């Protein structure tokens, strides 16, 4: 069996290198989660968010001066077209009197024409959001696995699910390692990565299935050739898709507002990890599962050389 498509790099032959590198990254991520844990925003722990919109531009230094005068050391975020939007996150549930004092101080500094929006997250609500987040990720991965199992087979489903969960873990690990804040937009980004990451894997799996149908294999070497050829046959399509989304997301990260910067960063990390896992994890994992199936099949019994007695 021979494929006309040129195989520039043997992903199957070097799969153990990818397994080792991925395992090391998982270990680093687990250590980071155990030591540093996650830098949770107020969506997942009790706290207060105060957003304000002034009728003119303000500076971060001016807002810090107001907060410091009231005994708060939080760092505000100033944004908007004319730097008129103020956002402050407090790590505690502010009382009504405390919120009124902050609002009064800001109005004294920047004028009475300020609109305020205050959100308070209690500890009970934060725990409920955390539990629902975990269930959402597990449910999404399970549904994806069931879809792939119905559409293809269980080996494709298992290898794809391992790869997409790896992508999500990479995003979580990097946010933990660099102490980036985890909030609801981050969860939306993880779920987006979960759904998007399966796309390229389905493309390669579909090509593998097609090649298996028209080019039957008899041994491990031929199976490896089919998988490698399928990867390279879909390489251009997958890379163009990832690059298109990556460029758009990068522009959002560079020029978008501060509120969605971490969201776009999580998507960028997931895109890079998804491209890696598609080529270096999902297909090689399926190859190993398929190879085990072939090795477990009983061999045909050899014809007996014993001659029948002549009567």
mmCIF file of C-alpha atoms in Angstrom, residues 200-303:
data_model
loop_
_atom_site.group_PDB
_atom_site.id
_atom_site.type_symbol
_atom_site.label_atom_id
_atom_site.label_comp_id
_atom_site.label_asym_id
_atom_site.label_seq_id
_atom_site.Cartn_x
_atom_site.Cartn_y
_atom_site.Cartn_z
ATOM 1 C CA UNK A 200 -10.114 19.698 13.561
ATOM 2 C CA UNK A 201 -10.044 16.277 15.186
ATOM 3 C CA UNK A 202 -13.271 15.303 13.437
ATOM 4 C CA UNK A 203 -11.752 16.350 10.101
ATOM 5 C CA UNK A 204 -8.730 14.069 10.556
ATOM 6 C CA UNK A 205 -10.820 11.201 11.928
ATOM 7 C CA UNK A 206 -13.124 11.408 8.935
ATOM 8 C CA UNK A 207 -10.138 11.208 6.595
ATOM 9 C CA UNK A 208 -8.707 8.247 8.524
ATOM 10 C CA UNK A 209 -12.015 6.419 8.235
ATOM 11 C CA UNK A 210 -12.191 7.153 4.517
ATOM 12 C CA UNK A 211 -8.642 5.953 3.920
ATOM 13 C CA UNK A 212 -9.302 2.786 5.912
ATOM 14 C CA UNK A 213 -12.295 2.082 3.718
ATOM 15 C CA UNK A 214 -10.425 2.327 0.428
ATOM 16 C CA UNK A 215 -6.962 1.202 1.543
ATOM 17 C CA UNK A 216 -7.253 -1.794 3.876
ATOM 18 C CA UNK A 217 -4.297 -2.449 6.153
ATOM 19 C CA UNK A 218 -2.766 -5.755 7.129
ATOM 20 C CA UNK A 219 -0.184 -4.744 9.718
ATOM 21 C CA UNK A 220 0.880 -1.984 12.101
ATOM 22 C CA UNK A 221 3.152 -0.275 9.584
ATOM 23 C CA UNK A 222 0.355 0.108 7.060
ATOM 24 C CA UNK A 223 -1.989 1.439 9.750
ATOM 25 C CA UNK A 224 0.630 4.015 10.764
ATOM 26 C CA UNK A 225 1.007 5.034 7.121
ATOM 27 C CA UNK A 226 -2.747 5.586 6.845
ATOM 28 C CA UNK A 227 -2.834 7.786 9.960
ATOM 29 C CA UNK A 228 0.197 9.830 8.903
ATOM 30 C CA UNK A 229 -1.181 10.315 5.409
ATOM 31 C CA UNK A 230 -4.560 11.382 6.806
ATOM 32 C CA UNK A 231 -2.892 13.980 9.020
ATOM 33 C CA UNK A 232 -0.930 15.466 6.140
ATOM 34 C CA UNK A 233 -3.872 15.362 3.741
ATOM 35 C CA UNK A 234 -5.866 17.583 6.123
ATOM 36 C CA UNK A 235 -2.920 19.647 7.392
ATOM 37 C CA UNK A 236 -3.459 22.705 5.189
ATOM 38 C CA UNK A 237 -7.183 22.869 5.875
ATOM 39 C CA UNK A 238 -6.716 22.590 9.647
ATOM 40 C CA UNK A 239 -3.881 25.119 9.825
ATOM 41 C CA UNK A 240 -5.738 27.681 7.719
ATOM 42 C CA UNK A 241 -8.804 27.350 9.944
ATOM 43 C CA UNK A 242 -6.810 27.746 13.148
ATOM 44 C CA UNK A 243 -4.766 30.659 11.792
ATOM 45 C CA UNK A 244 -7.885 32.517 10.682
ATOM 46 C CA UNK A 245 -9.481 32.292 14.115
ATOM 47 C CA UNK A 246 -6.141 32.926 15.830
ATOM 48 C CA UNK A 247 -5.534 36.183 13.952
ATOM 49 C CA UNK A 248 -9.017 37.501 14.710
ATOM 50 C CA UNK A 249 -8.733 36.556 18.386
ATOM 51 C CA UNK A 250 -5.263 38.091 18.593
ATOM 52 C CA UNK A 251 -6.617 41.387 17.269
ATOM 53 C CA UNK A 252 -9.366 41.293 19.888
ATOM 54 C CA UNK A 253 -6.741 40.632 22.557
ATOM 55 C CA UNK A 254 -4.542 43.513 21.402
ATOM 56 C CA UNK A 255 -7.169 46.129 20.622
ATOM 57 C CA UNK A 256 -10.276 44.971 22.490
ATOM 58 C CA UNK A 257 -11.518 46.289 25.792
ATOM 59 C CA UNK A 258 -9.984 45.261 29.086
ATOM 60 C CA UNK A 259 -13.069 43.280 30.078
ATOM 61 C CA UNK A 260 -12.589 40.678 27.313
ATOM 62 C CA UNK A 261 -8.787 40.588 27.223
ATOM 63 C CA UNK A 262 -8.436 37.527 29.436
ATOM 64 C CA UNK A 263 -11.289 35.858 27.559
ATOM 65 C CA UNK A 264 -9.468 36.284 24.249
ATOM 66 C CA UNK A 265 -6.187 35.168 25.845
ATOM 67 C CA UNK A 266 -7.804 31.930 27.000
ATOM 68 C CA UNK A 267 -9.118 31.354 23.473
ATOM 69 C CA UNK A 268 -5.634 31.948 22.028
ATOM 70 C CA UNK A 269 -4.098 29.406 24.392
ATOM 71 C CA UNK A 270 -6.831 26.918 23.566
ATOM 72 C CA UNK A 271 -6.331 27.371 19.818
ATOM 73 C CA UNK A 272 -2.604 26.657 20.051
ATOM 74 C CA UNK A 273 -3.148 23.677 22.331
ATOM 75 C CA UNK A 274 -5.967 22.397 20.130
ATOM 76 C CA UNK A 275 -3.792 22.491 17.019
ATOM 77 C CA UNK A 276 -1.070 20.593 18.874
ATOM 78 C CA UNK A 277 -3.381 17.964 20.355
ATOM 79 C CA UNK A 278 -5.088 17.363 17.016
ATOM 80 C CA UNK A 279 -1.827 16.463 15.307
ATOM 81 C CA UNK A 280 0.199 14.997 18.144
ATOM 82 C CA UNK A 281 -2.279 13.423 20.569
ATOM 83 C CA UNK A 282 -5.696 12.566 19.153
ATOM 84 C CA UNK A 283 -4.590 10.639 16.066
ATOM 85 C CA UNK A 284 -1.664 8.835 17.759
ATOM 86 C CA UNK A 285 -3.956 7.846 20.650
ATOM 87 C CA UNK A 286 -6.435 6.364 18.198
ATOM 88 C CA UNK A 287 -3.574 4.508 16.502
ATOM 89 C CA UNK A 288 -2.513 2.924 19.799
ATOM 90 C CA UNK A 289 -6.088 1.895 20.606
ATOM 91 C CA UNK A 290 -6.564 0.431 17.136
ATOM 92 C CA UNK A 291 -3.214 -1.347 17.309
ATOM 93 C CA UNK A 292 -4.220 -3.033 20.564
ATOM 94 C CA UNK A 293 -7.399 -4.267 18.927
ATOM 95 C CA UNK A 294 -5.418 -5.795 16.079
ATOM 96 C CA UNK A 295 -3.003 -7.491 18.466
ATOM 97 C CA UNK A 296 -5.857 -9.029 20.485
ATOM 98 C CA UNK A 297 -7.529 -10.651 17.489
ATOM 99 C CA UNK A 298 -6.897 -14.416 17.471
ATOM 100 C CA UNK A 299 -4.724 -15.632 14.676
ATOM 101 C CA UNK A 300 -6.077 -18.167 12.263
ATOM 102 C CA UNK A 301 -5.103 -21.703 13.153
ATOM 103 C CA UNK A 302 -2.315 -23.127 11.041
ATOM 104 C CA UNK A 303 -3.323 -26.042 8.795
#
